[in-house]
XYZ file of C-alpha atoms in Angstrom:
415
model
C -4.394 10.264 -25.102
C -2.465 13.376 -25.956
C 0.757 13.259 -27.930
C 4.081 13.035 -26.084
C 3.109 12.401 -23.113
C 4.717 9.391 -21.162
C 3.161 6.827 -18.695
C 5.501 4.936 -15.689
C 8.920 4.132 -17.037
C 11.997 6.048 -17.396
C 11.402 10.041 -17.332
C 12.899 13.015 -17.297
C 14.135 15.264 -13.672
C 11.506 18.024 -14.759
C 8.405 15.510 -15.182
C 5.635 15.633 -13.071
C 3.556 12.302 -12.559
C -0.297 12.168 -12.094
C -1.308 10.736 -9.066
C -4.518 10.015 -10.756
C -4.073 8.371 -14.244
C -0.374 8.253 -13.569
C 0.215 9.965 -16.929
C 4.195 11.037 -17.319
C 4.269 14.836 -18.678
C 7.237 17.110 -19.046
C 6.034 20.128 -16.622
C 6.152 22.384 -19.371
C 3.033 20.825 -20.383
C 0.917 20.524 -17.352
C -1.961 22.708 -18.168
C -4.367 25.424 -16.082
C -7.728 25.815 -15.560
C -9.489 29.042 -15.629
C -11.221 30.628 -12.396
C -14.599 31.052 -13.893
C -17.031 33.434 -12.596
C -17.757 34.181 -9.311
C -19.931 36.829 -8.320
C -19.443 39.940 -10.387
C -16.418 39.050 -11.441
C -15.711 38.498 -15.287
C -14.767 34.809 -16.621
C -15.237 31.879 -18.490
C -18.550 30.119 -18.049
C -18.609 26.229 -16.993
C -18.190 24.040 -20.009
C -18.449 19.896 -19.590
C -14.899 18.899 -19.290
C -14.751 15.537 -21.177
C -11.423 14.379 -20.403
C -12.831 14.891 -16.816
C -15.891 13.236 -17.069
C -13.753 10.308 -19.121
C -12.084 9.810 -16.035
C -14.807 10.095 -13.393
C -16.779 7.607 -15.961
C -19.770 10.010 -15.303
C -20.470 13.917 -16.276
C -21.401 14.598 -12.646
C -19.414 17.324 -11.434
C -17.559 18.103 -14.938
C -18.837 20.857 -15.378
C -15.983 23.678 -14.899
C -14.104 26.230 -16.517
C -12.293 25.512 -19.454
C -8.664 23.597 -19.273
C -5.947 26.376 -21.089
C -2.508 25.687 -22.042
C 0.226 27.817 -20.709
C 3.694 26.891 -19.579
C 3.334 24.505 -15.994
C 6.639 25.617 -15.156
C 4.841 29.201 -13.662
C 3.044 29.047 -10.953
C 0.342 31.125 -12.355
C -1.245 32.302 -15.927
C -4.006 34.484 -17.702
C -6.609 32.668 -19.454
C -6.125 33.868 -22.751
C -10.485 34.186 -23.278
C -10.714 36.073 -20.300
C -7.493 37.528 -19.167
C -8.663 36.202 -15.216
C -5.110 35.196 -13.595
C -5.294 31.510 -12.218
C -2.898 28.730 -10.030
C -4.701 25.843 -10.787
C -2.969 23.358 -12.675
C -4.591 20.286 -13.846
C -2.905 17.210 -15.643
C -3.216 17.492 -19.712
C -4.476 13.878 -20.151
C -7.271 13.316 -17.585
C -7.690 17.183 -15.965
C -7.739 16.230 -12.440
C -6.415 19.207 -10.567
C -2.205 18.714 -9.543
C -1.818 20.957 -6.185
C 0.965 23.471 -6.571
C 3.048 21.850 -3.968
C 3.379 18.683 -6.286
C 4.552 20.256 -9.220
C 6.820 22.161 -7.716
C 8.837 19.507 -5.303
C 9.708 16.214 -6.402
C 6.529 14.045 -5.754
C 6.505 9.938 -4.815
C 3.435 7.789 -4.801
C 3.204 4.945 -1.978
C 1.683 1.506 -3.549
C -0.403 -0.604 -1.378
C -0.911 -3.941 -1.874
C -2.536 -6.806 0.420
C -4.397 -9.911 0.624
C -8.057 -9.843 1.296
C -7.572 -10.675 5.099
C -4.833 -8.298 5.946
C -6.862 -5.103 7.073
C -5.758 -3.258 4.256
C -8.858 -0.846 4.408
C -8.380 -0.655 8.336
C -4.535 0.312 7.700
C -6.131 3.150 5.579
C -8.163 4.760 7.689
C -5.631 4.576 11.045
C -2.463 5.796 8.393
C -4.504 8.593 7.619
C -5.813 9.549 10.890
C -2.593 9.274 12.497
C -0.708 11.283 9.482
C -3.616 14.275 10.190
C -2.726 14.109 13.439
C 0.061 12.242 16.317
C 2.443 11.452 13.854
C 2.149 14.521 11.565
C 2.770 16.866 13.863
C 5.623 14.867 14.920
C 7.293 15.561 11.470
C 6.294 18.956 11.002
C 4.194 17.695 8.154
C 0.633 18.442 6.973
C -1.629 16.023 4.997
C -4.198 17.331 2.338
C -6.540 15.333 0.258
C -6.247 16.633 -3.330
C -9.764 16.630 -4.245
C -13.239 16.372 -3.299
C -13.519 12.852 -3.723
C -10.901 12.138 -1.742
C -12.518 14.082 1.281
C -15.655 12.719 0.951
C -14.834 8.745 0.567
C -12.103 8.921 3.570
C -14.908 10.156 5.566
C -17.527 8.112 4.381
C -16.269 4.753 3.849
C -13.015 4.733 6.815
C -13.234 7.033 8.984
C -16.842 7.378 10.073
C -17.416 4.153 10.525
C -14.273 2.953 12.131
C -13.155 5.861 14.166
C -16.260 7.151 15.150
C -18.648 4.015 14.956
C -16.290 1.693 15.827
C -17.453 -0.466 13.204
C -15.349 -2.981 11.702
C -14.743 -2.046 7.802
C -16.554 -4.807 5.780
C -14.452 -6.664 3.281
C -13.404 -4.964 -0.413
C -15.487 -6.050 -3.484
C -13.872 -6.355 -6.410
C -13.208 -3.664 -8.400
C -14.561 -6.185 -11.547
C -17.848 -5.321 -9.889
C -17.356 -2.283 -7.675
C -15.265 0.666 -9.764
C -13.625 2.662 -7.064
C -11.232 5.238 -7.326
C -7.656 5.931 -5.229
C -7.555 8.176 -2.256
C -5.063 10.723 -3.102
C -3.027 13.131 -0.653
C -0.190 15.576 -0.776
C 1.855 14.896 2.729
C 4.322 18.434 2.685
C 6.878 18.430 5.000
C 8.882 21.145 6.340
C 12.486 21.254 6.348
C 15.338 23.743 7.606
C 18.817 23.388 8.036
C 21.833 25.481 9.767
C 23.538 26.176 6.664
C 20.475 25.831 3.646
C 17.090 27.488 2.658
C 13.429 26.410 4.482
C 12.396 23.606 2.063
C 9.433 21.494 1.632
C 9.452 18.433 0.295
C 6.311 16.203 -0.957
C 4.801 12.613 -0.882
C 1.894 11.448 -2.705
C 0.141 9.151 -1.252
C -1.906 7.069 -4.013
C -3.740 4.478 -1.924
C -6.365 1.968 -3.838
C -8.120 -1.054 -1.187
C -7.567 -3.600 -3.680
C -9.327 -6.796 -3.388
C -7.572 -10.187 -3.131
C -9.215 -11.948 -5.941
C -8.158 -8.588 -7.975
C -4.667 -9.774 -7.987
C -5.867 -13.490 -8.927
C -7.716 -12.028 -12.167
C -5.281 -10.983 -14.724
C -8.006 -8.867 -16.236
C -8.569 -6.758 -13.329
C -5.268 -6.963 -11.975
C -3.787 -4.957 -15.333
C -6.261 -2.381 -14.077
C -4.148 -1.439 -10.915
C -0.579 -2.415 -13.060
C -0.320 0.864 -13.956
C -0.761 2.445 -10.565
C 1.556 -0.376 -9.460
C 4.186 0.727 -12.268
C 3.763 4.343 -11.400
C 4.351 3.659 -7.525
C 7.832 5.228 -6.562
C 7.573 2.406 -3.102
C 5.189 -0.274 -2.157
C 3.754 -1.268 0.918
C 2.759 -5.182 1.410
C 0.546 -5.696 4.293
C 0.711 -9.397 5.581
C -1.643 -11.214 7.925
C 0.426 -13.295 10.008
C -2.914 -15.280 10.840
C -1.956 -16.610 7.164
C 1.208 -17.924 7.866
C 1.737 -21.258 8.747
C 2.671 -21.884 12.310
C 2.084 -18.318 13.337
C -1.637 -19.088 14.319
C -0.014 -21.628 17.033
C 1.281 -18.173 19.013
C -2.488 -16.581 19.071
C -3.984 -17.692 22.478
C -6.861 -16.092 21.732
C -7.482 -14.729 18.172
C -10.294 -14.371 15.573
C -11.362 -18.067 14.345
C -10.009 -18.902 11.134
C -11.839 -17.351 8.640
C -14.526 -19.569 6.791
C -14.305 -18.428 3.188
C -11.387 -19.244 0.757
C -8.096 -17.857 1.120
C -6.061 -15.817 -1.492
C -3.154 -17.490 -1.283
C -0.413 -17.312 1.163
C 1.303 -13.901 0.987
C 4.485 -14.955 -0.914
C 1.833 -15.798 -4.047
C 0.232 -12.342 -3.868
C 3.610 -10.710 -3.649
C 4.533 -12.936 -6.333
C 1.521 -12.102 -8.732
C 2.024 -8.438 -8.018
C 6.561 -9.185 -8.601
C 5.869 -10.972 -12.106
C 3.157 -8.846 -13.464
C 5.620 -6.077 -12.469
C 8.531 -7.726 -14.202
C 6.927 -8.227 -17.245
C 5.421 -4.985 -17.827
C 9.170 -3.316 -16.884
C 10.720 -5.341 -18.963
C 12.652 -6.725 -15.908
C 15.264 -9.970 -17.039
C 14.531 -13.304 -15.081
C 17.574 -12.838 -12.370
C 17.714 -9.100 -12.435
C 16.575 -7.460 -9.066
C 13.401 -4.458 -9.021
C 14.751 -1.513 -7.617
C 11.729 0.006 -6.261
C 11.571 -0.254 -2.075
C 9.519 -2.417 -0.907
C 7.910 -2.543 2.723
C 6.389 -6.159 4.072
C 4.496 -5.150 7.284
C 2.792 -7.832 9.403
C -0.495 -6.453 10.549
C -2.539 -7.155 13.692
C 0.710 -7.987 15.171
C -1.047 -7.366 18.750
C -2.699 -10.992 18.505
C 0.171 -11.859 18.774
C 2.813 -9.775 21.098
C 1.672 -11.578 24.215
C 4.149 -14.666 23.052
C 6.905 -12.043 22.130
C 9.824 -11.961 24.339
C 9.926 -9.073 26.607
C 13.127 -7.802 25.268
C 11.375 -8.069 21.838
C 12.040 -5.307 19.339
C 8.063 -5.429 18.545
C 7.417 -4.776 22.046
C 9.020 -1.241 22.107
C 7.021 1.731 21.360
C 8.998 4.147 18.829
C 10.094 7.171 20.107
C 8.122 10.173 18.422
C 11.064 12.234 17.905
C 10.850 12.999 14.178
C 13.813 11.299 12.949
C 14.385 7.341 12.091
C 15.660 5.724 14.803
C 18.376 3.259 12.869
C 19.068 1.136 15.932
C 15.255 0.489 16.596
C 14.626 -0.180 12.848
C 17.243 -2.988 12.097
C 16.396 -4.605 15.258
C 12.181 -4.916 13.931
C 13.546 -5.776 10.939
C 16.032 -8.738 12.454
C 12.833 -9.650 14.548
C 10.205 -9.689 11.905
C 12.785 -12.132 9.673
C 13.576 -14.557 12.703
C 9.894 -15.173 12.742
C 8.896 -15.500 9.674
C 11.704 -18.201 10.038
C 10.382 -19.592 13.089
C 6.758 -19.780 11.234
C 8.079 -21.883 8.302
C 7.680 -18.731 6.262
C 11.343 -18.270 5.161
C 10.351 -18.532 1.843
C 8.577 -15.357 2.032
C 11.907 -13.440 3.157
C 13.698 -14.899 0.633
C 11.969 -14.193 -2.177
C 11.684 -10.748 -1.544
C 15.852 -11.053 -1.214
C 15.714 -12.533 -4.836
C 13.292 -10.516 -6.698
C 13.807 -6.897 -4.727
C 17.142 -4.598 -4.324
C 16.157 -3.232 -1.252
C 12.930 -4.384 1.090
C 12.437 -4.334 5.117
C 10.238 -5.987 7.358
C 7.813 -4.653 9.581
C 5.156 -5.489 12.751
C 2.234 -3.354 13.157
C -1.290 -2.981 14.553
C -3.963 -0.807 12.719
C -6.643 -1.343 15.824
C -3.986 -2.262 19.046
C -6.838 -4.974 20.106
C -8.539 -8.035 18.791
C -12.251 -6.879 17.466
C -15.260 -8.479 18.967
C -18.319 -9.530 17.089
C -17.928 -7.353 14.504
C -17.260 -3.760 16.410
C -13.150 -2.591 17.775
C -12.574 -3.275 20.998
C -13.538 -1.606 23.997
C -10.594 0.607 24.888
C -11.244 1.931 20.573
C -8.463 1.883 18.244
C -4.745 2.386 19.284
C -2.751 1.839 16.485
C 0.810 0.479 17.306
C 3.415 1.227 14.629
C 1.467 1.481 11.879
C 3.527 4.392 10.828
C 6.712 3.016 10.422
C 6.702 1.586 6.812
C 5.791 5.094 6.032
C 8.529 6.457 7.740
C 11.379 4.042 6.750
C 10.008 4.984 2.914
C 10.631 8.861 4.125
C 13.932 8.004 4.996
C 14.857 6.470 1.509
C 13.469 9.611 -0.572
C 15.570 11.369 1.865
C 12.778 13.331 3.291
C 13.556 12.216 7.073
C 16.601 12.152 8.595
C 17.736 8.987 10.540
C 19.847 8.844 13.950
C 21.659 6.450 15.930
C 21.255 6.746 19.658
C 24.497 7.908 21.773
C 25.510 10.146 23.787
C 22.298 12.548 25.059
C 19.121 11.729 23.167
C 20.610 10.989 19.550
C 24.413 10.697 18.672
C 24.932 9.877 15.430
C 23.009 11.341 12.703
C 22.597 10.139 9.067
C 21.164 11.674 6.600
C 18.365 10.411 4.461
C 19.782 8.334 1.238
């Protein structure tokens, strides 16, 4: 590890933090990489990048023109062995590539965290299909993978075989045994105002399909802590299945499942709170102040014994804004049952241990799988956006409204 440079914690306005070893560097010191050659044109030859290949844990691919140091604050610089002119900045302690956009706005990465039966890998593939697409261009935003990888797992390993094959997702192996790394995007957002400049703002969206018995093993749980620490927001995804007298309201669900559980979901939030705590330096008593989403998944098994005038049974508006009204009404909802379920515990916990958490109900598929395969009208997620959103709305990168007179009334700005 490089001198000076500073992993999750406190940080400076100007620091820019890696998305992929979650390294903390002033921006003065994010570094470029050099063009190469290409065709007839002059430059530096390919050279095995070791702090590359360090990372990657293999030498496959590391082979690129040299890393350079100039001043990240410019957009662009000459590499001083071959005077070619290059925008690529890469991170100074493992030389993944940081896209401009990143360094340049003020970049958050999303946590997700979930028990082994909560569909985290589903949740995935439908977030990121839906953010390419429906709910994208709702917000005027793009999503971009940031590297090869990236591209080539998300198609490989979600989205092929769920959203084309309609295969069910098979369950995550531990990373103790399987080594994977995150999927990372850049989600850029456009945003213009009567009286201000065009802006766009940035999310990174850091997403790792942990495991369940990952966050029982302390030794393999400290190996996501630090893209826990670095996370700006997490995401819990809850099976409801899990909590007790919430199975009573599934006429017809999936049968339980055979192998052993995880936990409930308040000890996997809890492993993930204290491991958290004690790595922050956080004082028994003392809140986290990091926003925190709980989202109930496959919440379709279970809307059939909702009231009709349930919250969970209205479809969000696509309107690009966060509907205020509709949001602390799911979130009212979502903490009644959990009440209802003899899971209070689980909503007040996250009242103890968190300054600011909300509640959410969501289906990644929209319909109870059969034998293995989605079901036969495919997947339609149902909400599975709106952690995502309400998370937008605290980094103040979506505005939220209160219906009134015409479509929206009154509007409030993102906090």
């Amino acid at each position: 590890m490089l001198d000076k440079a500073r992993f999750p914690g406190v940080h400076a306005k100007d620091d820019v933090k890696c998305p992929y070893c979650f390294a903390v560097v002033p921006l003065q010191r994010v570094r470029f990489r050099c063009r190469g050659q290409a065709g007839r044109r002059p430059g530096c030859a390919p050279v095995l990048d070791e702090r590359l290949a360090g990372y990657t844990g293999s030498t496959a691919g590391a082979s690129l023109p040299p890393v350079f140091a100039a001043s990240g604050r410019r957009s662009r610089a000459a590499c001083p062995d071959c005077g070619q002119e290059t925008g690529s900045r890469v991170c100074p302690e493992c030389h993944n590539a940081l896209p401009s956009a990143y360094c340049d706005s003020p970049g958050r990465i999303v946590a997700l965290v979930g028990a082994k039966n909560a569909g985290k890998s589903t949740y995935i593939a439908v977030l990121l299909h839906e953010l390419m697409n429906r709910v994208g261009t709702e917000l005027d935003a793009s999503l971009v993978a940031c590297d090869d990888r990236t591209i080539e797992r998300y198609k490989r390993d979600f989205a092929r075989p769920l959203l084309e094959e309609r295969r069910l997702l098979p369950t995550t192996t531990s990373a103790a045994t399987s080594p994977r790394e995150p999927l990372v995007y850049l989600l850029t957002r456009s945003r213009s105002g009567r009286f201000a400049r065009s802006r766009s703002d940035s999310l990174a969206l850091v997403l790792f399909d942990t495991a369940g018995e990952d966050l029982r093993s302390r030794e393999v749980r400290d190996l996501h802590l630090r893209y826990l620490e670095a996370a700006d927001a997490i995401i819990f995804l809850v099976d409801p299945l899990e909590l007790p007298g919430a199975r009573a309201e599934v006429a017809d669900g999936p049968p339980p499942d055979p192998e052993p559980r995880d936990g409930e979901p308040v000890d996997i939030i809890a492993r993930v709170t204290e491991a958290l705590r004690e790595r922050n330096g956080t004082k028994p008593g003392n809140q986290l102040h990091i926003p925190v989403a709980v989202a109930l998944t496959k919440i379709d098994a279970l809307r059939p014994g909702l009231l009709k005038q349930s919250a969970l049974q209205r479809t969000r508006d696509g309107v690009g804004v966060l509907d205020l009204d509709d949001r602390e009404a799911v979130d009212e909802q979502v903490r009644a049952m959990l009440h209802d379920w003899q899971a209070g515990r689980l909503d007040l916990y996250l009242r103890q241990q968190y300054a600011e958490y909300a509640l959410f109900g969501l289906s990644a598929l929209g319909g109870v799988p059969r034998d293995g395969r989605v079901g036969a009208g495919g997947v339609r997620p149902y909400r599975a956006e709106d952690p995502l959103l309400w998370l937008l709305y605290r980094f103040g990168m979506l505005d939220g409204a209160r219906p009134g007179p015409g479509r929206f009334g009154r509007r409030a700005a993102g906090m």
